[in-house]
mmCIF file of C-alpha atoms in Angstrom:
data_model
loop_
_atom_site.group_PDB
_atom_site.id
_atom_site.type_symbol
_atom_site.label_atom_id
_atom_site.label_comp_id
_atom_site.label_asym_id
_atom_site.label_seq_id
_atom_site.Cartn_x
_atom_site.Cartn_y
_atom_site.Cartn_z
ATOM 1 C CA UNK A 813 -8.107 15.979 28.816
ATOM 2 C CA UNK A 814 -7.164 14.717 25.362
ATOM 3 C CA UNK A 815 -9.394 14.622 22.324
ATOM 4 C CA UNK A 816 -9.180 11.158 20.826
ATOM 5 C CA UNK A 817 -10.149 9.820 17.435
ATOM 6 C CA UNK A 818 -12.377 6.934 16.334
ATOM 7 C CA UNK A 819 -12.461 3.533 18.005
ATOM 8 C CA UNK A 820 -11.173 0.395 16.338
ATOM 9 C CA UNK A 821 -14.796 -0.709 15.948
ATOM 10 C CA UNK A 822 -15.547 2.529 14.067
ATOM 11 C CA UNK A 823 -12.491 2.044 11.870
ATOM 12 C CA UNK A 824 -13.357 -1.610 11.254
ATOM 13 C CA UNK A 825 -16.738 -0.501 9.925
ATOM 14 C CA UNK A 826 -15.088 2.283 7.906
ATOM 15 C CA UNK A 827 -12.925 -0.388 6.240
ATOM 16 C CA UNK A 828 -16.027 -2.443 5.338
ATOM 17 C CA UNK A 829 -15.326 -4.787 8.266
ATOM 18 C CA UNK A 830 -12.126 -6.101 6.736
ATOM 19 C CA UNK A 831 -8.604 -5.499 8.049
ATOM 20 C CA UNK A 832 -5.484 -6.699 6.269
ATOM 21 C CA UNK A 833 -3.035 -8.886 8.172
ATOM 22 C CA UNK A 834 -0.591 -5.967 8.254
ATOM 23 C CA UNK A 835 -3.084 -3.761 10.088
ATOM 24 C CA UNK A 836 -4.088 -6.533 12.525
ATOM 25 C CA UNK A 837 -0.452 -7.215 13.419
ATOM 26 C CA UNK A 838 0.437 -3.541 13.894
ATOM 27 C CA UNK A 839 -2.611 -3.150 16.136
ATOM 28 C CA UNK A 840 -1.769 -6.313 18.102
ATOM 29 C CA UNK A 841 1.660 -4.917 18.925
ATOM 30 C CA UNK A 842 0.244 -1.737 20.433
ATOM 31 C CA UNK A 843 -2.717 -3.419 22.110
ATOM 32 C CA UNK A 844 -0.496 -5.858 23.993
ATOM 33 C CA UNK A 845 1.630 -2.934 25.187
ATOM 34 C CA UNK A 846 -1.385 -0.925 26.360
ATOM 35 C CA UNK A 847 -2.740 -3.829 28.382
ATOM 36 C CA UNK A 848 0.705 -4.551 29.805
ATOM 37 C CA UNK A 849 0.955 -0.939 30.967
ATOM 38 C CA UNK A 850 -2.373 -1.198 32.809
ATOM 39 C CA UNK A 851 -1.198 -4.403 34.465
ATOM 40 C CA UNK A 852 2.037 -2.751 35.635
ATOM 41 C CA UNK A 853 -0.178 -0.266 37.494
ATOM 42 C CA UNK A 854 -1.783 -3.202 39.352
ATOM 43 C CA UNK A 855 -5.104 -3.047 37.503
ATOM 44 C CA UNK A 856 -6.897 -5.361 35.111
ATOM 45 C CA UNK A 857 -9.242 -3.791 32.562
ATOM 46 C CA UNK A 858 -11.925 -6.517 32.342
ATOM 47 C CA UNK A 859 -13.598 -5.092 29.220
ATOM 48 C CA UNK A 860 -11.131 -5.485 26.367
ATOM 49 C CA UNK A 861 -13.001 -4.859 23.099
ATOM 50 C CA UNK A 862 -12.554 -2.834 19.872
ATOM 51 C CA UNK A 863 -14.782 -0.026 21.159
ATOM 52 C CA UNK A 864 -12.348 0.659 24.019
ATOM 53 C CA UNK A 865 -9.299 1.228 21.828
ATOM 54 C CA UNK A 866 -9.181 4.667 20.226
ATOM 55 C CA UNK A 867 -6.724 6.179 17.790
ATOM 56 C CA UNK A 868 -5.117 9.484 18.715
ATOM 57 C CA UNK A 869 -5.600 12.811 16.981
ATOM 58 C CA UNK A 870 -2.748 15.211 16.266
ATOM 59 C CA UNK A 871 0.863 15.410 17.366
ATOM 60 C CA UNK A 872 0.138 16.166 21.024
ATOM 61 C CA UNK A 873 -1.011 12.587 21.578
ATOM 62 C CA UNK A 874 2.555 11.369 21.108
ATOM 63 C CA UNK A 875 3.400 11.014 24.767
ATOM 64 C CA UNK A 876 2.975 8.737 27.720
ATOM 65 C CA UNK A 877 -0.115 9.779 29.621
ATOM 66 C CA UNK A 878 -2.656 8.718 32.146
ATOM 67 C CA UNK A 879 -5.374 11.330 32.214
ATOM 68 C CA UNK A 880 -9.137 11.595 32.743
ATOM 69 C CA UNK A 881 -11.487 11.479 29.787
ATOM 70 C CA UNK A 882 -14.748 13.246 30.435
ATOM 71 C CA UNK A 883 -16.964 10.969 28.379
ATOM 72 C CA UNK A 884 -16.883 8.040 30.788
ATOM 73 C CA UNK A 885 -17.001 7.704 34.539
ATOM 74 C CA UNK A 886 -13.805 6.301 36.071
ATOM 75 C CA UNK A 887 -12.151 6.456 32.713
ATOM 76 C CA UNK A 888 -8.608 7.217 31.687
ATOM 77 C CA UNK A 889 -6.565 6.944 28.562
ATOM 78 C CA UNK A 890 -3.484 4.787 28.413
ATOM 79 C CA UNK A 891 -0.762 5.278 25.854
ATOM 80 C CA UNK A 892 2.851 4.320 26.348
ATOM 81 C CA UNK A 893 4.694 4.858 23.104
ATOM 82 C CA UNK A 894 7.955 6.770 23.197
ATOM 83 C CA UNK A 895 8.713 6.017 19.533
ATOM 84 C CA UNK A 896 9.501 9.317 17.747
ATOM 85 C CA UNK A 897 8.183 7.879 14.482
ATOM 86 C CA UNK A 898 4.709 7.867 15.982
ATOM 87 C CA UNK A 899 2.276 10.668 15.341
ATOM 88 C CA UNK A 900 -0.924 11.004 17.345
ATOM 89 C CA UNK A 901 -2.809 9.595 14.380
ATOM 90 C CA UNK A 902 -0.826 6.353 14.604
ATOM 91 C CA UNK A 903 -1.044 5.865 18.341
ATOM 92 C CA UNK A 904 -3.552 3.638 20.067
ATOM 93 C CA UNK A 905 -5.200 4.541 23.373
ATOM 94 C CA UNK A 906 -7.031 2.269 25.817
ATOM 95 C CA UNK A 907 -10.065 3.853 27.467
ATOM 96 C CA UNK A 908 -13.019 3.174 29.782
ATOM 97 C CA UNK A 909 -11.913 1.842 33.137
ATOM 98 C CA UNK A 910 -15.425 1.597 34.590
ATOM 99 C CA UNK A 911 -15.043 -2.171 35.067
ATOM 100 C CA UNK A 912 -11.347 -2.155 35.952
ATOM 101 C CA UNK A 913 -10.244 -3.801 39.191
ATOM 102 C CA UNK A 914 -7.081 -3.744 41.259
ATOM 103 C CA UNK A 915 -5.634 -7.255 41.153
ATOM 104 C CA UNK A 916 -2.543 -6.592 43.274
ATOM 105 C CA UNK A 917 -1.686 -4.456 46.296
ATOM 106 C CA UNK A 918 0.604 -1.536 45.436
ATOM 107 C CA UNK A 919 2.825 -1.973 48.481
ATOM 108 C CA UNK A 920 2.829 -5.679 49.306
ATOM 109 C CA UNK A 921 2.297 -6.889 45.700
ATOM 110 C CA UNK A 922 -0.169 -9.399 47.142
ATOM 111 C CA UNK A 923 -2.430 -10.806 44.404
ATOM 112 C CA UNK A 924 -6.198 -10.961 44.937
ATOM 113 C CA UNK A 925 -7.405 -14.440 45.952
ATOM 114 C CA UNK A 926 -8.852 -16.999 43.562
ATOM 115 C CA UNK A 927 -12.642 -17.050 43.739
ATOM 116 C CA UNK A 928 -15.558 -18.642 41.926
ATOM 117 C CA UNK A 929 -19.300 -17.920 41.585
ATOM 118 C CA UNK A 930 -18.616 -14.465 40.139
ATOM 119 C CA UNK A 931 -21.020 -12.776 37.746
ATOM 120 C CA UNK A 932 -19.798 -12.174 34.205
ATOM 121 C CA UNK A 933 -18.046 -8.814 33.994
ATOM 122 C CA UNK A 934 -17.315 -7.281 30.608
ATOM 123 C CA UNK A 935 -18.598 -7.913 27.096
ATOM 124 C CA UNK A 936 -19.711 -11.508 26.530
ATOM 125 C CA UNK A 937 -18.448 -11.627 22.927
ATOM 126 C CA UNK A 938 -14.830 -11.105 24.023
ATOM 127 C CA UNK A 939 -14.967 -12.492 27.576
ATOM 128 C CA UNK A 940 -12.537 -15.237 28.565
ATOM 129 C CA UNK A 941 -13.819 -18.747 29.183
ATOM 130 C CA UNK A 942 -12.954 -18.432 32.884
ATOM 131 C CA UNK A 943 -15.000 -15.225 33.094
ATOM 132 C CA UNK A 944 -17.981 -17.156 31.671
ATOM 133 C CA UNK A 945 -17.398 -19.881 34.262
ATOM 134 C CA UNK A 946 -17.633 -17.347 37.095
ATOM 135 C CA UNK A 947 -13.947 -17.427 38.007
ATOM 136 C CA UNK A 948 -12.336 -14.260 39.357
ATOM 137 C CA UNK A 949 -10.567 -12.451 36.529
ATOM 138 C CA UNK A 950 -6.845 -11.723 36.467
ATOM 139 C CA UNK A 951 -4.238 -10.655 33.923
ATOM 140 C CA UNK A 952 -4.701 -13.786 31.833
ATOM 141 C CA UNK A 953 -8.313 -12.843 31.090
ATOM 142 C CA UNK A 954 -7.460 -9.452 29.569
ATOM 143 C CA UNK A 955 -4.959 -11.189 27.311
ATOM 144 C CA UNK A 956 -7.391 -13.925 26.260
ATOM 145 C CA UNK A 957 -10.014 -11.292 25.442
ATOM 146 C CA UNK A 958 -7.491 -9.559 23.203
ATOM 147 C CA UNK A 959 -7.017 -12.842 21.333
ATOM 148 C CA UNK A 960 -10.734 -12.883 20.521
ATOM 149 C CA UNK A 961 -10.577 -9.251 19.389
ATOM 150 C CA UNK A 962 -7.744 -10.067 16.990
ATOM 151 C CA UNK A 963 -9.648 -13.038 15.560
ATOM 152 C CA UNK A 964 -12.740 -10.853 15.226
ATOM 153 C CA UNK A 965 -10.669 -8.535 13.032
ATOM 154 C CA UNK A 966 -9.286 -11.484 11.062
ATOM 155 C CA UNK A 967 -12.572 -13.318 10.542
ATOM 156 C CA UNK A 968 -14.937 -10.268 10.515
ATOM 157 C CA UNK A 969 -17.067 -12.090 13.122
ATOM 158 C CA UNK A 970 -16.782 -14.754 15.819
ATOM 159 C CA UNK A 971 -18.644 -18.112 15.838
ATOM 160 C CA UNK A 972 -20.654 -17.134 18.924
ATOM 161 C CA UNK A 973 -22.056 -13.926 17.445
ATOM 162 C CA UNK A 974 -25.730 -13.694 16.493
ATOM 163 C CA UNK A 975 -26.972 -16.428 18.825
ATOM 164 C CA UNK A 976 -30.650 -16.059 19.744
ATOM 165 C CA UNK A 977 -32.022 -16.518 23.254
ATOM 166 C CA UNK A 978 -35.066 -15.473 25.264
ATOM 167 C CA UNK A 979 -33.092 -13.782 28.046
ATOM 168 C CA UNK A 980 -29.685 -12.201 28.448
ATOM 169 C CA UNK A 981 -28.695 -14.948 30.881
ATOM 170 C CA UNK A 982 -29.585 -17.636 28.342
ATOM 171 C CA UNK A 983 -27.706 -15.765 25.621
ATOM 172 C CA UNK A 984 -24.578 -15.579 27.791
ATOM 173 C CA UNK A 985 -24.878 -19.319 28.427
ATOM 174 C CA UNK A 986 -25.127 -20.018 24.682
ATOM 175 C CA UNK A 987 -22.102 -17.819 23.987
ATOM 176 C CA UNK A 988 -20.168 -19.615 26.720
ATOM 177 C CA UNK A 989 -21.113 -23.059 25.367
ATOM 178 C CA UNK A 990 -20.166 -22.130 21.802
ATOM 179 C CA UNK A 991 -16.887 -20.575 22.911
ATOM 180 C CA UNK A 992 -15.899 -23.626 24.943
ATOM 181 C CA UNK A 993 -16.917 -26.066 22.204
ATOM 182 C CA UNK A 994 -14.954 -24.233 19.482
ATOM 183 C CA UNK A 995 -11.328 -25.452 19.497
ATOM 184 C CA UNK A 996 -8.716 -22.726 19.135
ATOM 185 C CA UNK A 997 -7.448 -24.414 15.973
ATOM 186 C CA UNK A 998 -10.936 -24.218 14.446
ATOM 187 C CA UNK A 999 -11.370 -20.584 15.488
ATOM 188 C CA UNK A 1000 -8.023 -19.676 13.921
ATOM 189 C CA UNK A 1001 -8.240 -21.963 10.879
ATOM 190 C CA UNK A 1002 -7.006 -20.300 7.699
ATOM 191 C CA UNK A 1003 -4.894 -17.754 9.575
ATOM 192 C CA UNK A 1004 -1.237 -17.812 10.662
ATOM 193 C CA UNK A 1005 -0.485 -20.294 13.461
ATOM 194 C CA UNK A 1006 0.676 -17.441 15.711
ATOM 195 C CA UNK A 1007 -2.935 -16.540 16.537
ATOM 196 C CA UNK A 1008 -3.691 -20.054 17.797
ATOM 197 C CA UNK A 1009 -0.372 -20.035 19.674
ATOM 198 C CA UNK A 1010 -1.346 -16.736 21.300
ATOM 199 C CA UNK A 1011 -4.743 -17.997 22.479
ATOM 200 C CA UNK A 1012 -3.453 -21.367 23.664
ATOM 201 C CA UNK A 1013 -0.742 -19.594 25.657
ATOM 202 C CA UNK A 1014 -3.245 -17.226 27.310
ATOM 203 C CA UNK A 1015 -5.683 -20.007 28.128
ATOM 204 C CA UNK A 1016 -2.851 -21.970 29.712
ATOM 205 C CA UNK A 1017 -1.833 -19.230 32.156
ATOM 206 C CA UNK A 1018 -2.385 -19.794 35.880
ATOM 207 C CA UNK A 1019 -4.594 -17.414 37.873
ATOM 208 C CA UNK A 1020 -1.744 -15.377 39.411
ATOM 209 C CA UNK A 1021 0.763 -15.873 36.597
ATOM 210 C CA UNK A 1022 2.188 -12.825 34.842
ATOM 211 C CA UNK A 1023 1.797 -13.073 31.061
ATOM 212 C CA UNK A 1024 5.012 -12.940 29.052
ATOM 213 C CA UNK A 1025 4.063 -9.828 27.107
ATOM 214 C CA UNK A 1026 7.336 -9.712 25.192
ATOM 215 C CA UNK A 1027 6.897 -13.303 24.022
ATOM 216 C CA UNK A 1028 3.398 -12.461 22.765
ATOM 217 C CA UNK A 1029 4.602 -9.314 21.000
ATOM 218 C CA UNK A 1030 7.455 -11.245 19.430
ATOM 219 C CA UNK A 1031 5.058 -13.859 18.067
ATOM 220 C CA UNK A 1032 3.392 -11.197 15.965
ATOM 221 C CA UNK A 1033 6.533 -9.161 15.223
ATOM 222 C CA UNK A 1034 8.319 -12.174 13.758
ATOM 223 C CA UNK A 1035 5.219 -13.023 11.715
ATOM 224 C CA UNK A 1036 5.103 -9.407 10.526
ATOM 225 C CA UNK A 1037 8.696 -9.603 9.297
ATOM 226 C CA UNK A 1038 8.148 -13.046 7.761
ATOM 227 C CA UNK A 1039 5.322 -11.583 5.682
ATOM 228 C CA UNK A 1040 7.712 -8.807 4.532
ATOM 229 C CA UNK A 1041 5.541 -5.969 5.803
ATOM 230 C CA UNK A 1042 6.991 -2.519 6.477
ATOM 231 C CA UNK A 1043 6.344 -1.106 9.948
ATOM 232 C CA UNK A 1044 5.323 2.293 8.584
ATOM 233 C CA UNK A 1045 2.154 2.759 10.674
ATOM 234 C CA UNK A 1046 0.107 2.890 7.466
ATOM 235 C CA UNK A 1047 -3.152 1.266 8.514
ATOM 236 C CA UNK A 1048 -5.983 0.238 6.203
ATOM 237 C CA UNK A 1049 -8.009 3.334 7.038
ATOM 238 C CA UNK A 1050 -4.980 5.524 6.301
ATOM 239 C CA UNK A 1051 -4.898 4.127 2.771
ATOM 240 C CA UNK A 1052 -8.643 4.584 2.306
ATOM 241 C CA UNK A 1053 -8.533 8.185 3.510
ATOM 242 C CA UNK A 1054 -5.550 8.970 1.287
ATOM 243 C CA UNK A 1055 -7.341 7.446 -1.691
ATOM 244 C CA UNK A 1056 -10.489 9.459 -0.938
ATOM 245 C CA UNK A 1057 -8.431 12.661 -0.617
ATOM 246 C CA UNK A 1058 -6.708 11.980 -3.947
ATOM 247 C CA UNK A 1059 -10.042 11.356 -5.649
ATOM 248 C CA UNK A 1060 -11.450 14.555 -4.176
ATOM 249 C CA UNK A 1061 -8.404 16.511 -5.350
ATOM 250 C CA UNK A 1062 -8.670 14.937 -8.794
ATOM 251 C CA UNK A 1063 -12.362 15.806 -9.026
ATOM 252 C CA UNK A 1064 -11.625 19.350 -7.902
ATOM 253 C CA UNK A 1065 -8.877 19.669 -10.516
ATOM 254 C CA UNK A 1066 -11.152 18.409 -13.271
ATOM 255 C CA UNK A 1067 -13.789 20.918 -12.209
ATOM 256 C CA UNK A 1068 -11.308 23.774 -12.473
ATOM 257 C CA UNK A 1069 -10.146 22.565 -15.899
ATOM 258 C CA UNK A 1070 -13.740 22.400 -17.079
ATOM 259 C CA UNK A 1071 -14.323 25.991 -15.946
ATOM 260 C CA UNK A 1072 -11.263 27.416 -17.695
ATOM 261 C CA UNK A 1073 -12.260 26.611 -21.309
ATOM 262 C CA UNK A 1074 -15.726 27.958 -20.553
ATOM 263 C CA UNK A 1075 -14.202 31.202 -19.392
ATOM 264 C CA UNK A 1076 -12.067 31.456 -22.515
ATOM 265 C CA UNK A 1077 -15.069 30.727 -24.710
ATOM 266 C CA UNK A 1078 -16.993 33.472 -22.972
ATOM 267 C CA UNK A 1079 -14.178 35.926 -23.640
ATOM 268 C CA UNK A 1080 -14.094 34.892 -27.291
ATOM 269 C CA UNK A 1081 -17.827 35.362 -27.564
ATOM 270 C CA UNK A 1082 -17.538 38.813 -26.047
ATOM 271 C CA UNK A 1083 -14.767 39.651 -28.506
ATOM 272 C CA UNK A 1084 -16.919 38.518 -31.432
ATOM 273 C CA UNK A 1085 -19.796 40.606 -30.172
ATOM 274 C CA UNK A 1086 -17.564 43.638 -29.950
ATOM 275 C CA UNK A 1087 -16.298 43.000 -33.502
#
């Protein structure tokens, strides 16, 4: 069992619900890889959201693992990085497999059949359009959900958040309607074209089709280089924590300096009293 750090939702709030493009792109790279790893094990996650991605703690997280996590039933952590420049603090883990489903037989590699009239599984905010329509989920749906997560980080909220309805069913219907009526280009307006390209690609995948994970990673890696960012694993929260630590150290240093003259003055006073 591994102790993991805060979720991306926690860190988003810590950063005042604003991530820089550098942080979003570094996260996208790891998130695509985590989902790909799950898919190679013949499972789909079906609940991709910021709360289910956790940052590691300490150096011992820097390994490939698939182990139980006690907090959640049928849960495991997934991390696949072999990069020696990683530390546990920089590594992203995918958790909570309570809604996961095997989409392919281990031995025969036979894909599950296409079905309709399915209930919505997962979190409505990030669910794929096909999931809203009651279509059996497959690999494409995990990837589409990730696209909404990335735009949530970019925009700070999604157009279908905060909709009011009398029942949960009616709310899901409103979310579905808003999601389907919002063109990808409108959702991604004001942000690099790669995000719209990502979502359009995922929405265009066939039910049994394997996503081209490398193509999707490359979309964001090329954008990252074009923007002249350094892949140093320095996330927004890293900067905030470093700044807070520096301020604390500075305050502590000023406190010590303030005490020293007082001490000297006391000694001088004592000396005068003796004289």
